[in-house]
PDB file of C-alpha atoms in Angstrom:
ATOM      1  CA  MET F   1      -0.070  -0.229   0.257  1.00  0.00           C
ATOM      2  CA  LYS F   2       2.929   2.367   0.870  1.00  0.00           C
ATOM      3  CA  LYS F   3       4.565   1.444  -2.047  1.00  0.00           C
ATOM      4  CA  VAL F   4       1.417   2.158  -4.285  1.00  0.00           C
ATOM      5  CA  LEU F   5       1.240   5.373  -2.669  1.00  0.00           C
ATOM      6  CA  LEU F   6       4.701   6.801  -2.522  1.00  0.00           C
ATOM      7  CA  ILE F   7       4.069   5.664  -7.159  1.00  0.00           C
ATOM      8  CA  PHE F   8       0.877   8.270  -6.592  1.00  0.00           C
ATOM      9  CA  ALA F   9       2.866  11.183  -5.093  1.00  0.00           C
ATOM     10  CA  LEU F  10       5.691  10.528  -7.485  1.00  0.00           C
ATOM     11  CA  LEU F  11       3.298  10.942 -10.318  1.00  0.00           C
ATOM     12  CA  PHE F  12       1.427  13.849  -9.100  1.00  0.00           C
ATOM     13  CA  ALA F  13       4.976  15.878  -8.184  1.00  0.00           C
ATOM     14  CA  SER F  14       6.123  14.899 -12.004  1.00  0.00           C
ATOM     15  CA  SER F  15       2.911  16.214 -13.364  1.00  0.00           C
ATOM     16  CA  ALA F  16       2.978  19.561 -11.467  1.00  0.00           C
ATOM     17  CA  ILE F  17       6.534  19.871 -12.459  1.00  0.00           C
ATOM     18  CA  LEU F  18       5.670  19.472 -16.092  1.00  0.00           C
ATOM     19  CA  SER F  19       2.601  21.643 -15.996  1.00  0.00           C
ATOM     20  CA  LYS F  20       4.724  24.520 -14.503  1.00  0.00           C
ATOM     21  CA  ALA F  21       7.179  24.171 -16.731  1.00  0.00           C
ATOM     22  CA  GLU F  22       5.010  23.939 -20.094  1.00  0.00           C
ATOM     23  CA  ASP F  23       3.154  27.351 -21.338  1.00  0.00           C
ATOM     24  CA  GLY F  24       1.434  27.952 -24.284  1.00  0.00           C
ATOM     25  CA  ALA F  25       4.127  28.992 -26.336  1.00  0.00           C
ATOM     26  CA  SER F  26       5.510  25.152 -26.472  1.00  0.00           C
ATOM     27  CA  LEU F  27       2.928  25.071 -28.959  1.00  0.00           C
ATOM     28  CA  SER F  28       5.456  26.612 -31.634  1.00  0.00           C
ATOM     29  CA  LEU F  29       7.296  23.456 -31.841  1.00  0.00           C
ATOM     30  CA  ALA F  30       4.357  22.049 -32.825  1.00  0.00           C
ATOM     31  CA  PHE F  31       3.350  24.788 -35.328  1.00  0.00           C
ATOM     32  CA  GLN F  32       6.835  23.886 -37.315  1.00  0.00           C
ATOM     33  CA  THR F  33       6.131  20.297 -38.027  1.00  0.00           C
ATOM     34  CA  GLU F  34       2.623  19.830 -38.465  1.00  0.00           C
ATOM     35  CA  VAL F  35       1.740  23.010 -41.061  1.00  0.00           C
ATOM     36  CA  ASP F  36       3.348  22.969 -44.074  1.00  0.00           C
ATOM     37  CA  ARG F  37       3.129  26.662 -45.310  1.00  0.00           C
ATOM     38  CA  ARG F  38       4.933  28.989 -42.775  1.00  0.00           C
ATOM     39  CA  LEU F  39       6.047  32.226 -43.124  1.00  0.00           C
ATOM     40  CA  ASP F  40       9.220  32.893 -41.780  1.00  0.00           C
ATOM     41  CA  ILE F  41       8.679  36.019 -39.805  1.00  0.00           C
ATOM     42  CA  PRO F  42      11.835  37.959 -38.340  1.00  0.00           C
ATOM     43  CA  GLN F  43      11.629  38.696 -34.709  1.00  0.00           C
ATOM     44  CA  PRO F  44      11.280  42.579 -35.056  1.00  0.00           C
ATOM     45  CA  ASP F  45       8.561  41.862 -36.592  1.00  0.00           C
ATOM     46  CA  GLN F  46       6.844  39.287 -34.378  1.00  0.00           C
ATOM     47  CA  LEU F  47       7.414  41.976 -32.122  1.00  0.00           C
ATOM     48  CA  ARG F  48       5.754  44.820 -34.572  1.00  0.00           C
ATOM     49  CA  TYR F  49       2.822  42.529 -35.098  1.00  0.00           C
ATOM     50  CA  ALA F  50       2.488  41.787 -31.763  1.00  0.00           C
ATOM     51  CA  GLN F  51       2.098  45.618 -30.877  1.00  0.00           C
ATOM     52  CA  LEU F  52      -0.319  45.646 -33.580  1.00  0.00           C
ATOM     53  CA  LEU F  53      -2.496  43.134 -31.884  1.00  0.00           C
ATOM     54  CA  GLU F  54      -2.261  44.517 -28.342  1.00  0.00           C
ATOM     55  CA  GLY F  55      -3.740  47.896 -30.369  1.00  0.00           C
ATOM     56  CA  ALA F  56      -6.275  46.514 -32.001  1.00  0.00           C
ATOM     57  CA  LEU F  57      -7.797  44.522 -28.567  1.00  0.00           C
ATOM     58  CA  ALA F  58      -7.352  48.053 -26.649  1.00  0.00           C
ATOM     59  CA  ASN F  59      -9.220  49.902 -29.052  1.00  0.00           C
ATOM     60  CA  ALA F  60     -11.617  47.026 -29.139  1.00  0.00           C
ATOM     61  CA  GLY F  61     -12.357  47.125 -25.105  1.00  0.00           C
ATOM     62  CA  THR F  62     -11.471  43.278 -25.115  1.00  0.00           C
ATOM     63  CA  PRO F  63     -10.917  42.257 -21.786  1.00  0.00           C
ATOM     64  CA  PHE F  64      -8.572  39.037 -21.153  1.00  0.00           C
ATOM     65  CA  MET F  65      -9.427  37.650 -17.845  1.00  0.00           C
ATOM     66  CA  LYS F  66      -6.877  34.370 -18.589  1.00  0.00           C
ATOM     67  CA  SER F  67      -4.463  33.349 -21.156  1.00  0.00           C
ATOM     68  CA  GLN F  68      -5.216  32.015 -24.450  1.00  0.00           C
ATOM     69  CA  TYR F  69      -4.576  31.926 -28.152  1.00  0.00           C
ATOM     70  CA  ILE F  70      -5.618  34.680 -30.324  1.00  0.00           C
ATOM     71  CA  LEU F  71      -5.442  35.099 -34.475  1.00  0.00           C
ATOM     72  CA  LEU F  72      -3.922  38.153 -35.808  1.00  0.00           C
ATOM     73  CA  LEU F  73      -4.721  38.299 -39.511  1.00  0.00           C
ATOM     74  CA  ASP F  74      -2.978  41.453 -41.602  1.00  0.00           C
ATOM     75  CA  ARG F  75      -5.621  42.266 -44.865  1.00  0.00           C
ATOM     76  CA  ASN F  76      -3.014  44.348 -46.366  1.00  0.00           C
ATOM     77  CA  PRO F  77      -2.397  43.113 -50.437  1.00  0.00           C
ATOM     78  CA  ASN F  78       0.791  43.320 -49.615  1.00  0.00           C
ATOM     79  CA  VAL F  79       1.227  40.815 -47.068  1.00  0.00           C
ATOM     80  CA  GLN F  80      -1.681  38.747 -46.655  1.00  0.00           C
ATOM     81  CA  ALA F  81      -0.440  36.807 -44.019  1.00  0.00           C
ATOM     82  CA  ILE F  82      -2.122  35.117 -40.702  1.00  0.00           C
ATOM     83  CA  PHE F  83      -0.324  34.844 -37.343  1.00  0.00           C
ATOM     84  CA  VAL F  84      -0.764  32.681 -33.710  1.00  0.00           C
ATOM     85  CA  TYR F  85      -0.113  34.157 -30.812  1.00  0.00           C
ATOM     86  CA  TRP F  86      -0.449  33.150 -26.917  1.00  0.00           C
ATOM     87  CA  LEU F  87      -1.734  35.868 -24.801  1.00  0.00           C
ATOM     88  CA  ASP F  88      -0.282  35.243 -21.328  1.00  0.00           C
ATOM     89  CA  ALA F  89      -2.247  37.062 -18.952  1.00  0.00           C
ATOM     90  CA  GLN F  90       0.394  36.656 -15.902  1.00  0.00           C
ATOM     91  CA  ALA F  91       3.310  37.729 -17.134  1.00  0.00           C
ATOM     92  CA  ALA F  92       4.134  40.951 -16.237  1.00  0.00           C
ATOM     93  CA  THR F  93       5.202  42.584 -19.490  1.00  0.00           C
ATOM     94  CA  ASP F  94       5.312  41.335 -22.997  1.00  0.00           C
ATOM     95  CA  HIS F  95       1.709  39.409 -22.891  1.00  0.00           C
ATOM     96  CA  LEU F  96       2.112  38.223 -26.676  1.00  0.00           C
ATOM     97  CA  ARG F  97       4.281  35.297 -27.543  1.00  0.00           C
ATOM     98  CA  PHE F  98       5.014  34.651 -31.163  1.00  0.00           C
ATOM     99  CA  ILE F  99       3.240  31.109 -32.270  1.00  0.00           C
ATOM    100  CA  GLY F 100       3.074  30.979 -36.290  1.00  0.00           C
ATOM    101  CA  THR F 101       2.478  32.707 -39.480  1.00  0.00           C
ATOM    102  CA  SER F 102       1.190  31.295 -42.523  1.00  0.00           C
ATOM    103  CA  PRO F 103       0.193  32.990 -45.926  1.00  0.00           C
ATOM    104  CA  ALA F 104      -3.958  33.473 -46.289  1.00  0.00           C
ATOM    105  CA  SER F 105      -5.767  35.605 -48.613  1.00  0.00           C
ATOM    106  CA  THR F 106      -8.367  37.819 -48.266  1.00  0.00           C
ATOM    107  CA  GLY F 107     -11.514  39.763 -49.917  1.00  0.00           C
ATOM    108  CA  LYS F 108     -10.621  41.766 -53.183  1.00  0.00           C
ATOM    109  CA  SER F 109     -13.126  44.397 -54.598  1.00  0.00           C
ATOM    110  CA  GLY F 110     -13.827  44.368 -58.086  1.00  0.00           C
ATOM    111  CA  ARG F 111     -16.073  41.583 -58.680  1.00  0.00           C
ATOM    112  CA  ARG F 112     -19.758  41.586 -57.813  1.00  0.00           C
ATOM    113  CA  GLY F 113     -20.597  39.677 -54.592  1.00  0.00           C
ATOM    114  CA  SER F 114     -17.150  40.420 -53.118  1.00  0.00           C
ATOM    115  CA  PHE F 115     -15.987  42.020 -50.165  1.00  0.00           C
ATOM    116  CA  ILE F 116     -13.087  43.679 -48.345  1.00  0.00           C
ATOM    117  CA  THR F 117     -12.819  41.558 -45.070  1.00  0.00           C
ATOM    118  CA  PRO F 118     -13.252  43.968 -42.810  1.00  0.00           C
ATOM    119  CA  LEU F 119     -11.230  45.427 -39.740  1.00  0.00           C
ATOM    120  CA  GLY F 120     -11.965  44.497 -36.054  1.00  0.00           C
ATOM    121  CA  VAL F 121     -12.090  42.392 -33.378  1.00  0.00           C
ATOM    122  CA  PHE F 122     -14.569  39.234 -34.138  1.00  0.00           C
ATOM    123  CA  ALA F 123     -15.798  36.549 -30.872  1.00  0.00           C
ATOM    124  CA  HIS F 124     -16.332  32.721 -32.376  1.00  0.00           C
ATOM    125  CA  THR F 125     -18.856  31.617 -30.290  1.00  0.00           C
ATOM    126  CA  LEU F 126     -21.841  28.833 -30.533  1.00  0.00           C
ATOM    127  CA  ASP F 127     -24.006  31.511 -31.404  1.00  0.00           C
ATOM    128  CA  ASN F 128     -22.762  30.895 -34.661  1.00  0.00           C
ATOM    129  CA  ARG F 129     -21.806  27.337 -35.361  1.00  0.00           C
ATOM    130  CA  ASP F 130     -19.142  25.737 -37.190  1.00  0.00           C
ATOM    131  CA  PHE F 131     -19.530  22.996 -39.847  1.00  0.00           C
ATOM    132  CA  ARG F 132     -17.623  20.838 -41.571  1.00  0.00           C
ATOM    133  CA  ALA F 133     -16.575  20.867 -45.354  1.00  0.00           C
ATOM    134  CA  GLU F 134     -18.189  18.418 -47.838  1.00  0.00           C
ATOM    135  CA  GLY F 135     -15.990  17.896 -49.990  1.00  0.00           C
ATOM    136  CA  THR F 136     -17.737  17.959 -53.154  1.00  0.00           C
ATOM    137  CA  LEU F 137     -16.771  20.116 -56.573  1.00  0.00           C
ATOM    138  CA  ASN F 138     -19.325  23.296 -57.345  1.00  0.00           C
ATOM    139  CA  LYS F 139     -20.012  23.964 -60.867  1.00  0.00           C
ATOM    140  CA  LEU F 140     -16.517  25.721 -61.559  1.00  0.00           C
ATOM    141  CA  GLY F 141     -14.931  22.189 -60.637  1.00  0.00           C
ATOM    142  CA  ILE F 142     -13.517  23.031 -57.515  1.00  0.00           C
ATOM    143  CA  ARG F 143     -14.028  22.572 -53.815  1.00  0.00           C
ATOM    144  CA  GLY F 144     -14.557  26.025 -51.715  1.00  0.00           C
ATOM    145  CA  TYR F 145     -14.062  25.233 -48.196  1.00  0.00           C
ATOM    146  CA  GLY F 146     -11.494  22.805 -49.032  1.00  0.00           C
ATOM    147  CA  ARG F 147     -11.186  18.819 -49.063  1.00  0.00           C
ATOM    148  CA  LYS F 148     -13.664  16.343 -46.738  1.00  0.00           C
ATOM    149  CA  GLY F 149     -13.860  17.156 -43.476  1.00  0.00           C
ATOM    150  CA  MET F 150     -12.357  20.514 -42.886  1.00  0.00           C
ATOM    151  CA  ARG F 151     -13.258  22.813 -40.065  1.00  0.00           C
ATOM    152  CA  VAL F 152     -15.179  25.990 -41.150  1.00  0.00           C
ATOM    153  CA  PHE F 153     -14.681  28.822 -38.599  1.00  0.00           C
ATOM    154  CA  ASP F 154     -17.599  31.002 -38.632  1.00  0.00           C
ATOM    155  CA  PHE F 155     -17.539  33.995 -36.961  1.00  0.00           C
ATOM    156  CA  GLY F 156     -21.356  35.082 -38.024  1.00  0.00           C
ATOM    157  CA  TRP F 157     -22.727  38.272 -39.755  1.00  0.00           C
ATOM    158  CA  VAL F 158     -20.431  41.420 -39.813  1.00  0.00           C
ATOM    159  CA  GLN F 159     -20.580  44.524 -41.652  1.00  0.00           C
ATOM    160  CA  GLY F 160     -18.333  44.367 -44.657  1.00  0.00           C
ATOM    161  CA  GLU F 161     -17.288  46.862 -47.462  1.00  0.00           C
ATOM    162  CA  ARG F 162     -18.727  46.010 -51.323  1.00  0.00           C
ATOM    163  CA  GLY F 163     -16.223  45.735 -53.379  1.00  0.00           C
ATOM    164  CA  TRP F 164     -18.613  46.499 -56.482  1.00  0.00           C
ATOM    165  CA  GLY F 165     -20.582  49.218 -57.473  1.00  0.00           C
ATOM    166  CA  SER F 166     -20.665  52.282 -55.385  1.00  0.00           C
ATOM    167  CA  GLY F 167     -19.062  50.205 -52.211  1.00  0.00           C
ATOM    168  CA  GLY F 168     -20.737  51.087 -48.692  1.00  0.00           C
ATOM    169  CA  LEU F 169     -21.116  49.230 -46.047  1.00  0.00           C
ATOM    170  CA  TYR F 170     -23.344  45.593 -45.981  1.00  0.00           C
ATOM    171  CA  PRO F 171     -23.607  42.613 -44.020  1.00  0.00           C
ATOM    172  CA  MET F 172     -21.317  39.721 -45.055  1.00  0.00           C
ATOM    173  CA  ARG F 173     -21.034  36.274 -43.225  1.00  0.00           C
ATOM    174  CA  LEU F 174     -17.087  36.158 -41.880  1.00  0.00           C
ATOM    175  CA  LEU F 175     -15.906  32.782 -42.264  1.00  0.00           C
ATOM    176  CA  LEU F 176     -12.256  31.083 -41.620  1.00  0.00           C
ATOM    177  CA  HIS F 177     -12.012  27.962 -43.868  1.00  0.00           C
ATOM    178  CA  ALA F 178      -9.615  26.344 -45.559  1.00  0.00           C
ATOM    179  CA  THR F 179      -9.670  26.235 -49.862  1.00  0.00           C
ATOM    180  CA  ASP F 180      -9.581  23.717 -52.770  1.00  0.00           C
ATOM    181  CA  PRO F 181      -6.121  21.789 -52.020  1.00  0.00           C
ATOM    182  CA  ASP F 182      -5.563  21.400 -56.210  1.00  0.00           C
ATOM    183  CA  SER F 183      -6.484  24.809 -57.675  1.00  0.00           C
ATOM    184  CA  LEU F 184      -6.468  27.271 -55.242  1.00  0.00           C
ATOM    185  CA  GLU F 185      -4.521  26.686 -51.689  1.00  0.00           C
ATOM    186  CA  GLN F 186      -0.677  26.918 -53.840  1.00  0.00           C
ATOM    187  CA  PHE F 187      -1.939  30.803 -54.665  1.00  0.00           C
ATOM    188  CA  MET F 188      -2.336  31.956 -50.812  1.00  0.00           C
ATOM    189  CA  GLY F 189      -0.569  35.372 -50.390  1.00  0.00           C
ATOM    190  CA  ILE F 190      -3.157  37.224 -52.787  1.00  0.00           C
ATOM    191  CA  ALA F 191      -6.150  38.856 -52.021  1.00  0.00           C
ATOM    192  CA  LYS F 192      -8.737  37.239 -53.812  1.00  0.00           C
ATOM    193  CA  SER F 193     -11.869  35.708 -51.897  1.00  0.00           C
ATOM    194  CA  LYS F 194     -15.160  37.894 -51.479  1.00  0.00           C
ATOM    195  CA  GLY F 195     -14.598  38.535 -48.351  1.00  0.00           C
ATOM    196  CA  CYS F 196     -13.896  35.230 -46.140  1.00  0.00           C
ATOM    197  CA  ILE F 197     -10.123  34.440 -44.710  1.00  0.00           C
ATOM    198  CA  ARG F 198      -8.954  31.582 -46.609  1.00  0.00           C
ATOM    199  CA  ILE F 199      -5.902  29.920 -45.102  1.00  0.00           C
ATOM    200  CA  PRO F 200      -3.860  26.493 -45.481  1.00  0.00           C
ATOM    201  CA  ALA F 201      -5.280  23.175 -44.748  1.00  0.00           C
ATOM    202  CA  THR F 202      -2.722  22.152 -42.715  1.00  0.00           C
ATOM    203  CA  LEU F 203      -3.061  25.160 -40.564  1.00  0.00           C
ATOM    204  CA  ASN F 204      -6.965  24.423 -40.313  1.00  0.00           C
ATOM    205  CA  THR F 205      -5.875  21.266 -38.809  1.00  0.00           C
ATOM    206  CA  PHE F 206      -4.064  22.798 -36.318  1.00  0.00           C
ATOM    207  CA  ILE F 207      -6.362  25.408 -35.142  1.00  0.00           C
ATOM    208  CA  ASP F 208      -9.134  22.660 -35.227  1.00  0.00           C
ATOM    209  CA  ARG F 209      -7.469  20.003 -33.515  1.00  0.00           C
ATOM    210  CA  TYR F 210      -5.809  22.169 -30.750  1.00  0.00           C
ATOM    211  CA  GLY F 211      -9.297  23.773 -29.964  1.00  0.00           C
ATOM    212  CA  LEU F 212      -7.434  26.793 -30.308  1.00  0.00           C
ATOM    213  CA  LEU F 213     -10.505  29.476 -31.147  1.00  0.00           C
ATOM    214  CA  ASP F 214     -12.453  26.516 -29.244  1.00  0.00           C
ATOM    215  CA  ASP F 215     -13.082  28.526 -25.539  1.00  0.00           C
ATOM    216  CA  ASP F 216     -17.335  28.721 -26.036  1.00  0.00           C
ATOM    217  CA  TYR F 217     -17.075  25.078 -27.161  1.00  0.00           C
ATOM    218  CA  GLU F 218     -15.018  23.763 -24.114  1.00  0.00           C
ATOM    219  CA  GLN F 219     -17.263  25.366 -21.774  1.00  0.00           C
ATOM    220  CA  ALA F 220     -19.946  23.567 -23.321  1.00  0.00           C
ATOM    221  CA  LEU F 221     -19.080  20.310 -23.276  1.00  0.00           C
ATOM    222  CA  ALA F 222     -17.775  20.609 -19.640  1.00  0.00           C
ATOM    223  CA  ASN F 223     -21.472  21.644 -19.197  1.00  0.00           C
ATOM    224  CA  GLY F 224     -22.869  18.208 -20.727  1.00  0.00           C
ATOM    225  CA  LYS F 225     -23.017  19.447 -24.671  1.00  0.00           C
ATOM    226  CA  GLU F 226     -22.912  17.059 -27.186  1.00  0.00           C
ATOM    227  CA  LEU F 227     -20.814  18.699 -30.414  1.00  0.00           C
ATOM    228  CA  TRP F 228     -20.770  17.088 -33.593  1.00  0.00           C
ATOM    229  CA  VAL F 229     -18.668  19.340 -35.209  1.00  0.00           C
ATOM    230  CA  LEU F 230     -15.615  18.695 -32.687  1.00  0.00           C
ATOM    231  CA  ARG F 231     -13.224  15.909 -34.322  1.00  0.00           C
ATOM    232  CA  PRO F 232     -13.100  12.369 -32.252  1.00  0.00           C
ATOM    233  CA  ASP F 233      -9.244  12.904 -31.945  1.00  0.00           C
ATOM    234  CA  ARG F 234      -8.471  16.688 -30.754  1.00  0.00           C
ATOM    235  CA  THR F 235      -6.252  17.177 -27.929  1.00  0.00           C
ATOM    236  CA  PRO F 236      -7.564  20.702 -26.929  1.00  0.00           C
ATOM    237  CA  THR F 237      -5.387  23.140 -25.002  1.00  0.00           C
ATOM    238  CA  PRO F 238      -5.999  24.312 -21.939  1.00  0.00           C
ATOM    239  CA  TRP F 239      -5.653  27.774 -23.501  1.00  0.00           C
ATOM    240  CA  SER F 240      -8.140  28.039 -25.981  1.00  0.00           C
ATOM    241  CA  GLY F 241      -9.578  31.449 -27.394  1.00  0.00           C
ATOM    242  CA  ARG F 242     -12.310  32.797 -29.056  1.00  0.00           C
ATOM    243  CA  TYR F 243     -10.719  36.044 -30.905  1.00  0.00           C
ATOM    244  CA  LEU F 244      -9.839  36.890 -34.587  1.00  0.00           C
ATOM    245  CA  VAL F 245      -8.167  40.046 -34.342  1.00  0.00           C
ATOM    246  CA  ILE F 246      -7.858  41.584 -38.338  1.00  0.00           C
ATOM    247  CA  VAL F 247      -5.571  44.694 -38.953  1.00  0.00           C
ATOM    248  CA  ASP F 248      -3.839  46.118 -41.900  1.00  0.00           C
ATOM    249  CA  SER F 249      -0.714  46.900 -41.540  1.00  0.00           C
ATOM    250  CA  ASP F 250      -0.298  49.430 -44.283  1.00  0.00           C
ATOM    251  CA  SER F 251       2.443  48.135 -45.742  1.00  0.00           C
ATOM    252  CA  THR F 252       3.147  49.994 -49.362  1.00  0.00           C
ATOM    253  CA  GLU F 253       5.660  47.126 -50.322  1.00  0.00           C
ATOM    254  CA  ARG F 254       5.956  43.181 -49.977  1.00  0.00           C
ATOM    255  CA  PRO F 255       8.231  42.011 -46.867  1.00  0.00           C
ATOM    256  CA  VAL F 256      10.600  39.803 -47.597  1.00  0.00           C
ATOM    257  CA  TRP F 257       9.246  37.350 -45.412  1.00  0.00           C
ATOM    258  CA  SER F 258       5.886  37.099 -46.996  1.00  0.00           C
ATOM    259  CA  PRO F 259       6.771  36.650 -50.979  1.00  0.00           C
ATOM    260  CA  GLU F 260       3.890  36.620 -53.333  1.00  0.00           C
ATOM    261  CA  PRO F 261       3.239  33.218 -54.322  1.00  0.00           C
ATOM    262  CA  ASP F 262       4.421  32.048 -57.761  1.00  0.00           C
ATOM    263  CA  ALA F 263       1.031  33.569 -60.067  1.00  0.00           C
ATOM    264  CA  LYS F 264       1.671  31.374 -62.894  1.00  0.00           C
ATOM    265  CA  GLY F 265      -1.771  30.605 -64.187  1.00  0.00           C
ATOM    266  CA  VAL F 266      -3.597  32.744 -62.117  1.00  0.00           C
ATOM    267  CA  PRO F 267      -5.571  34.607 -65.359  1.00  0.00           C
ATOM    268  CA  LYS F 268      -6.385  31.228 -66.434  1.00  0.00           C
ATOM    269  CA  LEU F 269      -7.994  30.871 -62.649  1.00  0.00           C
ATOM    270  CA  GLU F 270      -9.336  34.072 -62.452  1.00  0.00           C
ATOM    271  CA  LYS F 271     -12.931  32.619 -62.436  1.00  0.00           C
ATOM    272  CA  LEU F 272     -11.617  30.236 -59.715  1.00  0.00           C
ATOM    273  CA  LEU F 273     -10.674  32.631 -57.605  1.00  0.00           C
TER     274      LEU F 273
END
């Protein structure tokens, strides 16, 4: 009996040491191995975007009572990148820790039905339930939400600027999702969507598997709700968040770390993009 108690004591001590040693920043290692489309952003730019994120959160008056992950998107046409940060609510300074960056694709004006992806802080809640891609081909022969099973993160109806006609604000559905892996994903980094945010499939899976935006979903699970959209093999982080922050860095030229993708074949794919 004493031996059993000793084993439990050792296991508990080991667990306490591990939990103290680990923090949300450790997920950056998983990002490097699991996300295949990454941007190698220099540390000064990591800090600059952390400041942009902090400023956007402050302007929105968003309170943070606990540590959590946050997604930051730069919709600037010369950048088109999405960042993952971990907010350490317990830190005295440098609250935002960089996890990783990938190319993205946002809204472009000029086509009827297209919106400029809006700026702001958007919450991912159960008010707008996520769904999963069916993986079927549309009339243009593409899978708009990516291959079957890809999660579509729904941020609900927001006010977006119309990219056609006389412009102006109009309701649009803000979604974060993958796209066709064969025809469109290679063009991440170009503003070509109809207003939603396209991200690489492996980043979509990364966000989905670790529950980076699933704080509300985790609370619902804890209260006994069943949520079919959650993948069975998920390994949710203790620091699930709910916020997508969209900024425009006002960059007048492309940074070296965010090169424009190979444009070969883009004119032929214009109707698909």
